[in-house]
Amino acid sequence: MCLSQSVMNYFPEEVLEHVFDFVTSHRDRNAVSLVCKSWYNVEKFSREKVFIGNCYAVNPERLIARFPRLRSLSLKGKPHFADFNLMPHDWGGHVYPWIEAMSKSRINLEELRLKRMVVSDESLELLAKSFPNFKSLVLVTCEGYTTDGLAAIASNCKFLRELDLQENEVDDRKGHWLSCFPESCTSLVSLNFSCLKGEVNVAALERLVARCRNLRSLRLNHAVPLEVLQKILVHAPQLNDLGTGSFTHDPNSETYVKLKNAMKNCHSIRSFSGFLDVNGRCLPAVYPICASLTALNLSYAPGIFSNELAKLIRHCKKIERLWILDTIGDKGLGVVANTCKELQELRVFPSDPYGVGNAAVTEEGLVAISAGCPKLNSILYFCQQMTNAALITVAKNCPNFIRFRLCTLNPIVPDAATNQPLDEGFGAIVQSCKGLTRLSVSGLLTDQVFLYIGMYAERLEMLSIAFAGDSDKGMLYVLNGCKKLKKLEIRDSPFGNMALLSDMGKYETMRSLWMSSCQVTLGACKTLAEKMPRLNVEIISENEGGAGEGEASLDDRDRVEKMYLYRTLVGPRTDAPDFVRTL
Amino acid sequence: METSVATELRLGLPGRDESEAKITSVSNKRSSSEMDDSCDPQQESVAPAQKAQVVGWPPVRSYRKNILQKKAESSSDGSAMFVKVSMDGAPYLRKIDLKFYMNYLDLLKALQNMFKCTIGVYSEREGYDGSEFAPTYEDKDGDWMLVGDVPWEMFVTSCKRMRIMKGSEARGLGCL
C-alpha cells in the first residue's frame, strides 16, 4: 500500500483526476476517496455526481463544502413504508433548504433527482431561477407542488433536457404550464407528465414536440386524447419511449387508422406505457411496435381483459421488463412464460387493492414464469396464495434473482396446499439466489424464515418484513447474519427490546431501520439513542396533536407505535414537526 | 417487560382480538376457466369472510390505488357494462360488455356473429321489420325497448339486459 501510494504521488493531480473520470459509480468513488489524503482531495474537487440515500444523514452545507463542483444531486427523503400511509403527512423531507444552499453557494447545478421528497412551488421557482445550466429534473413519488411550479421550470430553464414526473401528487392549477415552454426551447429529450390530473394545452404540446427534434421519451397524461397522440407521433417518429394518454376511440374511425399508420412509422419505440384509459378494441394499433419493445407497463390499465392482454403479449418477444396487473391471470402468465424469453423483470400488481377478493394470480403463474424465463432476475408479485413447493421450484429455476418481492394479499396466509408457514419456500429462495440484494417476505412466517435469511442472504441490502416471526430471535438472526444489510423495515411483528439493543453498532453500518407496531418500548429507544449519538432515533406519534401532549402519558415501559432510526453526521434535524420526537 | 401474549404464534393479526381478526385460510378456489378471466363489476362483490382491513396492506402506493379506484368508480356509476343476452330458442345466455362497442352497428354485428343469426337493419319507422330476429332490451324502468331508438350513449347507460326476439314476435313492438 505504501509503495503504490508513493508511486501514485508522482502523477500530477490532473492525471489522477483523469483516471477518476472513469470511476463513475458513487460507491467506487467513495472508496477512492478513502485511500489517502491526496486522492481524497482530487476526488473531492472532481466529483460532479452525488447520491444521498437519506437527506437527513447529512446537510446541504456539508455537501457543498465537500463537493464544491457538484453538478448532479440525487436525494431520497421519506422511508419506503411512507408509500403505504404508515408515515403521517408532514413528517419532513423538504428539498427547499438544499436548493437554497446550493443557490447561495452558486453551485452549477445541472441535474436534480428526488425520491419521496416534499417539493414546494417556491423550491421549483428558486431552482428555475438559480441555475442557468439546469438540464434535468426527475421527481419520483414526490408531492407538495402545483402546476405553477412546473410553469416556473418551463419558463426559465433555457436548456432543459429532462422533466420527468413519476407518480407525483400534483395540484392542478389550471394554468397553462406547458405553454410556458418558450418557442426557443428545442432542447427537450425527455418529458413525462403522465401523473398530472388536469388538461394541458394540446396545441402547445404539439408545437413543443414538433420543435424538439431530440425528443426521445414522452409520457402523456390521461387528458391527452387519441387524436392528439396520433398527431404527436407524426411529429416525433424518433421516440424511444412512449406513454400514451387516453387510448380509446372508435376503431372504425379515420383517426384510428391514422394512428395505426403513425405507429407503424415509429421504428425506435422500445419502451411503452400508459393506456390510462383504454378500450381493448384499440390495442391492435400497438401491435406493429410490439416486436421491438423491451419494456412494457400496462399496470395502470385495469380495463384490459386477460385474453386481450395475452394477444398483445404474444407479439412482444423481446420484452425485458414487464409491469402488469393481476387481471392477466395464471393463464396469461403462461403466455408470458412461453413468449417472453428475454424477460428480466416482472411486476404483477393487484387490480383490486382493497382486497374484495377477485384476484387472479396464484403460485401457478409464478412457477410458469420461473420455468419459461431463464433471464428473470427481479420480481414483484402480488398474489392470492402461495405454496412452499412453488417457491422451492422457483428457487431452483431462477438462481439469479437480485430482487425478490412477494406480497400475499392476506398478509398471514399459510401454504395453500399444506397450511404450513412459508418459511421453507423463502428459505429456498435465499439459499439458491446468492446475489439477492432485496427481499420482501409475506404470508404466514415464523422465526425459522429469519434463521434462513440470516444464514444465506449474504448480499442482502434491503429487507421488508410484515406480520412475521414469533420472537426477538427472528430479528436477531437477521441483524447478526446479513452483513450487507442497509435498510430494514418491519411492521406488525413481535420483535422487541432485546433484538433492538443486542447489536447497537450494527445500525451505524446501515442506512436506516423502521419498526412500527412491534414490541419495542420507549425506554429501549431512549437507551439506544443515548448510547449511539450518531443515530437519530425518531419516535413518531399517531396524533398530530403534538408529541408533547402524548408524551405525558407515554411511559418508558410503553410500546412505541412507530420508530424510525437512521445514521447521521449532523444530529437531530431542525425541521421535525410536533409529532416527531428525536430522542 | 414484554407481555407474552403478543408473541405467541397464532393465526390472527398481532395486537387484535382473536374473535375480530380470525383470518380463515384462503380456499383453494382458483380462477382457471377462461370465462372467469374478465373482471365483472356487475357481480355483487361478496367479501370473503372476515377480511380485516389492514392499514397499508397490500403495500400499494396511493397513486396506484387512486387510479384503480377511479376506474372502478367510473365503470360502476350506473353504466351497465356487462349485460346478459338471451336469444329465443338458444339453450343458454351470453354476457357482453356494452362498453366494448362503439355504436349500434358494432354491437349488432357482434350479436349476429355470436348467435349466428341475422338481425337486419334498423329503421325508425319499421324497427327491424322483415328480419329474422330483432334485438330488444330491458331498460332501467323495467320496460322492454327496441334497440336503436335512443342515442348510443343513452342506450349503454340504461340497458340492463338484452333479448333477441324472433322477428314474428317483435313486430308487435315495432309498429306501435
PDB file of N, CA and C in Angstrom, chain A residues 80-138:
ATOM      1  N   HIS A  80     -39.266   4.080   2.830  1.00  0.00           N
ATOM      2  CA  HIS A  80     -40.114   3.319   1.906  1.00  0.00           C
ATOM      3  C   HIS A  80     -41.541   3.100   2.411  1.00  0.00           C
ATOM      4  N   PHE A  81     -41.692   2.764   3.689  1.00  0.00           N
ATOM      5  CA  PHE A  81     -43.035   2.471   4.207  1.00  0.00           C
ATOM      6  C   PHE A  81     -43.956   3.694   4.216  1.00  0.00           C
ATOM      7  N   ALA A  82     -43.391   4.858   3.983  1.00  0.00           N
ATOM      8  CA  ALA A  82     -44.227   6.057   3.880  1.00  0.00           C
ATOM      9  C   ALA A  82     -45.148   5.963   2.663  1.00  0.00           C
ATOM     10  N   ASP A  83     -44.759   5.170   1.674  1.00  0.00           N
ATOM     11  CA  ASP A  83     -45.591   4.983   0.480  1.00  0.00           C
ATOM     12  C   ASP A  83     -46.937   4.360   0.825  1.00  0.00           C
ATOM     13  N   PHE A  84     -46.998   3.667   1.961  1.00  0.00           N
ATOM     14  CA  PHE A  84     -48.203   2.896   2.275  1.00  0.00           C
ATOM     15  C   PHE A  84     -48.953   3.492   3.451  1.00  0.00           C
ATOM     16  N   ASN A  85     -48.897   4.800   3.560  1.00  0.00           N
ATOM     17  CA  ASN A  85     -49.641   5.508   4.610  1.00  0.00           C
ATOM     18  C   ASN A  85     -49.211   5.167   6.022  1.00  0.00           C
ATOM     19  N   LEU A  86     -48.003   4.680   6.200  1.00  0.00           N
ATOM     20  CA  LEU A  86     -47.551   4.372   7.553  1.00  0.00           C
ATOM     21  C   LEU A  86     -46.843   5.563   8.198  1.00  0.00           C
ATOM     22  N   MET A  87     -46.630   6.587   7.417  1.00  0.00           N
ATOM     23  CA  MET A  87     -45.945   7.775   7.916  1.00  0.00           C
ATOM     24  C   MET A  87     -46.933   8.927   7.890  1.00  0.00           C
ATOM     25  N   PRO A  88     -47.085   9.660   8.974  1.00  0.00           N
ATOM     26  CA  PRO A  88     -48.017  10.778   8.913  1.00  0.00           C
ATOM     27  C   PRO A  88     -47.541  11.823   7.908  1.00  0.00           C
ATOM     28  N   HIS A  89     -48.496  12.547   7.386  1.00  0.00           N
ATOM     29  CA  HIS A  89     -48.188  13.636   6.479  1.00  0.00           C
ATOM     30  C   HIS A  89     -47.292  14.638   7.188  1.00  0.00           C
ATOM     31  N   ASP A  90     -46.545  15.396   6.441  1.00  0.00           N
ATOM     32  CA  ASP A  90     -45.715  16.455   7.047  1.00  0.00           C
ATOM     33  C   ASP A  90     -44.590  15.928   7.919  1.00  0.00           C
ATOM     34  N   TRP A  91     -44.188  14.705   7.734  1.00  0.00           N
ATOM     35  CA  TRP A  91     -43.049  14.214   8.515  1.00  0.00           C
ATOM     36  C   TRP A  91     -41.786  14.980   8.167  1.00  0.00           C
ATOM     37  N   GLY A  92     -41.643  15.283   6.891  1.00  0.00           N
ATOM     38  CA  GLY A  92     -40.434  16.017   6.512  1.00  0.00           C
ATOM     39  C   GLY A  92     -39.974  15.653   5.115  1.00  0.00           C
ATOM     40  N   GLY A  93     -38.689  15.802   4.870  1.00  0.00           N
ATOM     41  CA  GLY A  93     -38.131  15.506   3.546  1.00  0.00           C
ATOM     42  C   GLY A  93     -38.276  16.665   2.593  1.00  0.00           C
ATOM     43  N   HIS A  94     -38.072  17.892   3.087  1.00  0.00           N
ATOM     44  CA  HIS A  94     -38.224  19.072   2.240  1.00  0.00           C
ATOM     45  C   HIS A  94     -36.965  19.325   1.438  1.00  0.00           C
ATOM     46  N   VAL A  95     -37.135  19.660   0.189  1.00  0.00           N
ATOM     47  CA  VAL A  95     -35.969  19.910  -0.656  1.00  0.00           C
ATOM     48  C   VAL A  95     -35.531  21.375  -0.614  1.00  0.00           C
ATOM     49  N   TYR A  96     -36.392  22.263  -0.170  1.00  0.00           N
ATOM     50  CA  TYR A  96     -36.072  23.693  -0.237  1.00  0.00           C
ATOM     51  C   TYR A  96     -34.708  24.068   0.344  1.00  0.00           C
ATOM     52  N   PRO A  97     -34.393  23.612   1.562  1.00  0.00           N
ATOM     53  CA  PRO A  97     -33.101  24.017   2.135  1.00  0.00           C
ATOM     54  C   PRO A  97     -31.913  23.634   1.249  1.00  0.00           C
ATOM     55  N   TRP A  98     -32.035  22.514   0.552  1.00  0.00           N
ATOM     56  CA  TRP A  98     -30.947  22.076  -0.324  1.00  0.00           C
ATOM     57  C   TRP A  98     -30.800  23.030  -1.512  1.00  0.00           C
ATOM     58  N   ILE A  99     -31.925  23.363  -2.102  1.00  0.00           N
ATOM     59  CA  ILE A  99     -31.886  24.259  -3.263  1.00  0.00           C
ATOM     60  C   ILE A  99     -31.396  25.638  -2.837  1.00  0.00           C
ATOM     61  N   GLU A 100     -31.871  26.070  -1.692  1.00  0.00           N
ATOM     62  CA  GLU A 100     -31.466  27.390  -1.201  1.00  0.00           C
ATOM     63  C   GLU A 100     -29.956  27.445  -0.981  1.00  0.00           C
ATOM     64  N   ALA A 101     -29.433  26.430  -0.317  1.00  0.00           N
ATOM     65  CA  ALA A 101     -27.996  26.419  -0.025  1.00  0.00           C
ATOM     66  C   ALA A 101     -27.175  26.371  -1.306  1.00  0.00           C
ATOM     67  N   MET A 102     -27.594  25.562  -2.248  1.00  0.00           N
ATOM     68  CA  MET A 102     -26.830  25.450  -3.496  1.00  0.00           C
ATOM     69  C   MET A 102     -26.922  26.744  -4.295  1.00  0.00           C
ATOM     70  N   SER A 103     -28.059  27.387  -4.201  1.00  0.00           N
ATOM     71  CA  SER A 103     -28.237  28.650  -4.901  1.00  0.00           C
ATOM     72  C   SER A 103     -27.291  29.704  -4.332  1.00  0.00           C
ATOM     73  N   LYS A 104     -27.264  29.773  -2.986  1.00  0.00           N
ATOM     74  CA  LYS A 104     -26.401  30.772  -2.338  1.00  0.00           C
ATOM     75  C   LYS A 104     -24.931  30.530  -2.652  1.00  0.00           C
ATOM     76  N   SER A 105     -24.539  29.268  -2.726  1.00  0.00           N
ATOM     77  CA  SER A 105     -23.129  28.955  -2.962  1.00  0.00           C
ATOM     78  C   SER A 105     -22.784  28.906  -4.429  1.00  0.00           C
ATOM     79  N   ARG A 106     -23.723  29.273  -5.257  1.00  0.00           N
ATOM     80  CA  ARG A 106     -23.505  29.300  -6.703  1.00  0.00           C
ATOM     81  C   ARG A 106     -22.973  27.979  -7.252  1.00  0.00           C
ATOM     82  N   ILE A 107     -23.583  26.926  -6.761  1.00  0.00           N
ATOM     83  CA  ILE A 107     -23.285  25.613  -7.328  1.00  0.00           C
ATOM     84  C   ILE A 107     -23.841  25.594  -8.746  1.00  0.00           C
ATOM     85  N   ASN A 108     -23.097  24.972  -9.648  1.00  0.00           N
ATOM     86  CA  ASN A 108     -23.552  24.924 -11.033  1.00  0.00           C
ATOM     87  C   ASN A 108     -24.433  23.697 -11.257  1.00  0.00           C
ATOM     88  N   LEU A 109     -25.587  23.714 -10.597  1.00  0.00           N
ATOM     89  CA  LEU A 109     -26.426  22.519 -10.623  1.00  0.00           C
ATOM     90  C   LEU A 109     -27.038  22.284 -11.998  1.00  0.00           C
ATOM     91  N   GLU A 110     -26.903  21.036 -12.462  1.00  0.00           N
ATOM     92  CA  GLU A 110     -27.494  20.701 -13.759  1.00  0.00           C
ATOM     93  C   GLU A 110     -28.581  19.644 -13.645  1.00  0.00           C
ATOM     94  N   GLU A 111     -28.459  18.796 -12.627  1.00  0.00           N
ATOM     95  CA  GLU A 111     -29.437  17.713 -12.511  1.00  0.00           C
ATOM     96  C   GLU A 111     -29.897  17.558 -11.084  1.00  0.00           C
ATOM     97  N   LEU A 112     -31.171  17.329 -10.909  1.00  0.00           N
ATOM     98  CA  LEU A 112     -31.692  17.072  -9.574  1.00  0.00           C
ATOM     99  C   LEU A 112     -32.669  15.907  -9.652  1.00  0.00           C
ATOM    100  N   ARG A 113     -32.373  14.849  -8.870  1.00  0.00           N
ATOM    101  CA  ARG A 113     -33.239  13.677  -8.850  1.00  0.00           C
ATOM    102  C   ARG A 113     -33.725  13.474  -7.419  1.00  0.00           C
ATOM    103  N   LEU A 114     -35.032  13.502  -7.237  1.00  0.00           N
ATOM    104  CA  LEU A 114     -35.568  13.389  -5.882  1.00  0.00           C
ATOM    105  C   LEU A 114     -36.529  12.224  -5.781  1.00  0.00           C
ATOM    106  N   LYS A 115     -36.496  11.558  -4.633  1.00  0.00           N
ATOM    107  CA  LYS A 115     -37.456  10.477  -4.409  1.00  0.00           C
ATOM    108  C   LYS A 115     -38.068  10.633  -3.027  1.00  0.00           C
ATOM    109  N   ARG A 116     -39.369  10.565  -2.964  1.00  0.00           N
ATOM    110  CA  ARG A 116     -40.113  10.699  -1.707  1.00  0.00           C
ATOM    111  C   ARG A 116     -39.744  11.973  -0.958  1.00  0.00           C
ATOM    112  N   MET A 117     -39.747  13.079  -1.680  1.00  0.00           N
ATOM    113  CA  MET A 117     -39.469  14.332  -1.000  1.00  0.00           C
ATOM    114  C   MET A 117     -40.614  15.302  -1.203  1.00  0.00           C
ATOM    115  N   VAL A 118     -40.642  16.299  -0.324  1.00  0.00           N
ATOM    116  CA  VAL A 118     -41.665  17.330  -0.431  1.00  0.00           C
ATOM    117  C   VAL A 118     -41.065  18.499  -1.201  1.00  0.00           C
ATOM    118  N   VAL A 119     -41.703  18.818  -2.300  1.00  0.00           N
ATOM    119  CA  VAL A 119     -41.188  19.844  -3.204  1.00  0.00           C
ATOM    120  C   VAL A 119     -42.233  20.941  -3.296  1.00  0.00           C
ATOM    121  N   SER A 120     -41.894  22.137  -2.889  1.00  0.00           N
ATOM    122  CA  SER A 120     -42.891  23.216  -2.938  1.00  0.00           C
ATOM    123  C   SER A 120     -42.727  24.015  -4.223  1.00  0.00           C
ATOM    124  N   ASP A 121     -43.732  24.801  -4.539  1.00  0.00           N
ATOM    125  CA  ASP A 121     -43.619  25.688  -5.704  1.00  0.00           C
ATOM    126  C   ASP A 121     -42.454  26.656  -5.517  1.00  0.00           C
ATOM    127  N   GLU A 122     -42.241  27.090  -4.266  1.00  0.00           N
ATOM    128  CA  GLU A 122     -41.120  28.006  -4.011  1.00  0.00           C
ATOM    129  C   GLU A 122     -39.798  27.342  -4.387  1.00  0.00           C
ATOM    130  N   SER A 123     -39.665  26.072  -4.032  1.00  0.00           N
ATOM    131  CA  SER A 123     -38.419  25.360  -4.372  1.00  0.00           C
ATOM    132  C   SER A 123     -38.232  25.318  -5.878  1.00  0.00           C
ATOM    133  N   LEU A 124     -39.316  25.017  -6.596  1.00  0.00           N
ATOM    134  CA  LEU A 124     -39.197  24.912  -8.043  1.00  0.00           C
ATOM    135  C   LEU A 124     -38.861  26.265  -8.652  1.00  0.00           C
ATOM    136  N   GLU A 125     -39.472  27.298  -8.114  1.00  0.00           N
ATOM    137  CA  GLU A 125     -39.177  28.632  -8.641  1.00  0.00           C
ATOM    138  C   GLU A 125     -37.723  29.007  -8.378  1.00  0.00           C
ATOM    139  N   LEU A 126     -37.268  28.733  -7.156  1.00  0.00           N
ATOM    140  CA  LEU A 126     -35.878  29.041  -6.822  1.00  0.00           C
ATOM    141  C   LEU A 126     -34.925  28.229  -7.690  1.00  0.00           C
ATOM    142  N   LEU A 127     -35.264  26.981  -7.877  1.00  0.00           N
ATOM    143  CA  LEU A 127     -34.458  26.103  -8.730  1.00  0.00           C
ATOM    144  C   LEU A 127     -34.367  26.671 -10.136  1.00  0.00           C
ATOM    145  N   ALA A 128     -35.526  27.052 -10.673  1.00  0.00           N
ATOM    146  CA  ALA A 128     -35.573  27.526 -12.054  1.00  0.00           C
ATOM    147  C   ALA A 128     -34.749  28.791 -12.244  1.00  0.00           C
ATOM    148  N   LYS A 129     -34.720  29.641 -11.213  1.00  0.00           N
ATOM    149  CA  LYS A 129     -34.053  30.933 -11.383  1.00  0.00           C
ATOM    150  C   LYS A 129     -32.587  30.921 -10.979  1.00  0.00           C
ATOM    151  N   SER A 130     -32.165  29.898 -10.220  1.00  0.00           N
ATOM    152  CA  SER A 130     -30.803  29.938  -9.677  1.00  0.00           C
ATOM    153  C   SER A 130     -29.750  29.271 -10.528  1.00  0.00           C
ATOM    154  N   PHE A 131     -30.147  28.333 -11.375  1.00  0.00           N
ATOM    155  CA  PHE A 131     -29.121  27.527 -12.038  1.00  0.00           C
ATOM    156  C   PHE A 131     -29.256  27.620 -13.550  1.00  0.00           C
ATOM    157  N   PRO A 132     -28.492  28.511 -14.175  1.00  0.00           N
ATOM    158  CA  PRO A 132     -28.677  28.777 -15.602  1.00  0.00           C
ATOM    159  C   PRO A 132     -28.423  27.569 -16.506  1.00  0.00           C
ATOM    160  N   ASN A 133     -27.642  26.591 -16.020  1.00  0.00           N
ATOM    161  CA  ASN A 133     -27.379  25.430 -16.865  1.00  0.00           C
ATOM    162  C   ASN A 133     -28.223  24.236 -16.516  1.00  0.00           C
ATOM    163  N   PHE A 134     -29.293  24.485 -15.764  1.00  0.00           N
ATOM    164  CA  PHE A 134     -30.075  23.356 -15.282  1.00  0.00           C
ATOM    165  C   PHE A 134     -30.662  22.560 -16.437  1.00  0.00           C
ATOM    166  N   LYS A 135     -30.478  21.232 -16.368  1.00  0.00           N
ATOM    167  CA  LYS A 135     -30.890  20.412 -17.504  1.00  0.00           C
ATOM    168  C   LYS A 135     -31.919  19.344 -17.187  1.00  0.00           C
ATOM    169  N   SER A 136     -31.886  18.840 -15.960  1.00  0.00           N
ATOM    170  CA  SER A 136     -32.686  17.641 -15.750  1.00  0.00           C
ATOM    171  C   SER A 136     -33.342  17.592 -14.378  1.00  0.00           C
ATOM    172  N   LEU A 137     -34.659  17.439 -14.364  1.00  0.00           N
ATOM    173  CA  LEU A 137     -35.402  17.328 -13.114  1.00  0.00           C
ATOM    174  C   LEU A 137     -36.213  16.041 -13.131  1.00  0.00           C
ATOM    175  N   VAL A 138     -35.909  15.159 -12.174  1.00  0.00           N
ATOM    176  CA  VAL A 138     -36.628  13.892 -12.085  1.00  0.00           C
ATOM    177  C   VAL A 138     -37.222  13.805 -10.690  1.00  0.00           C
TER     178      VAL A 138
END
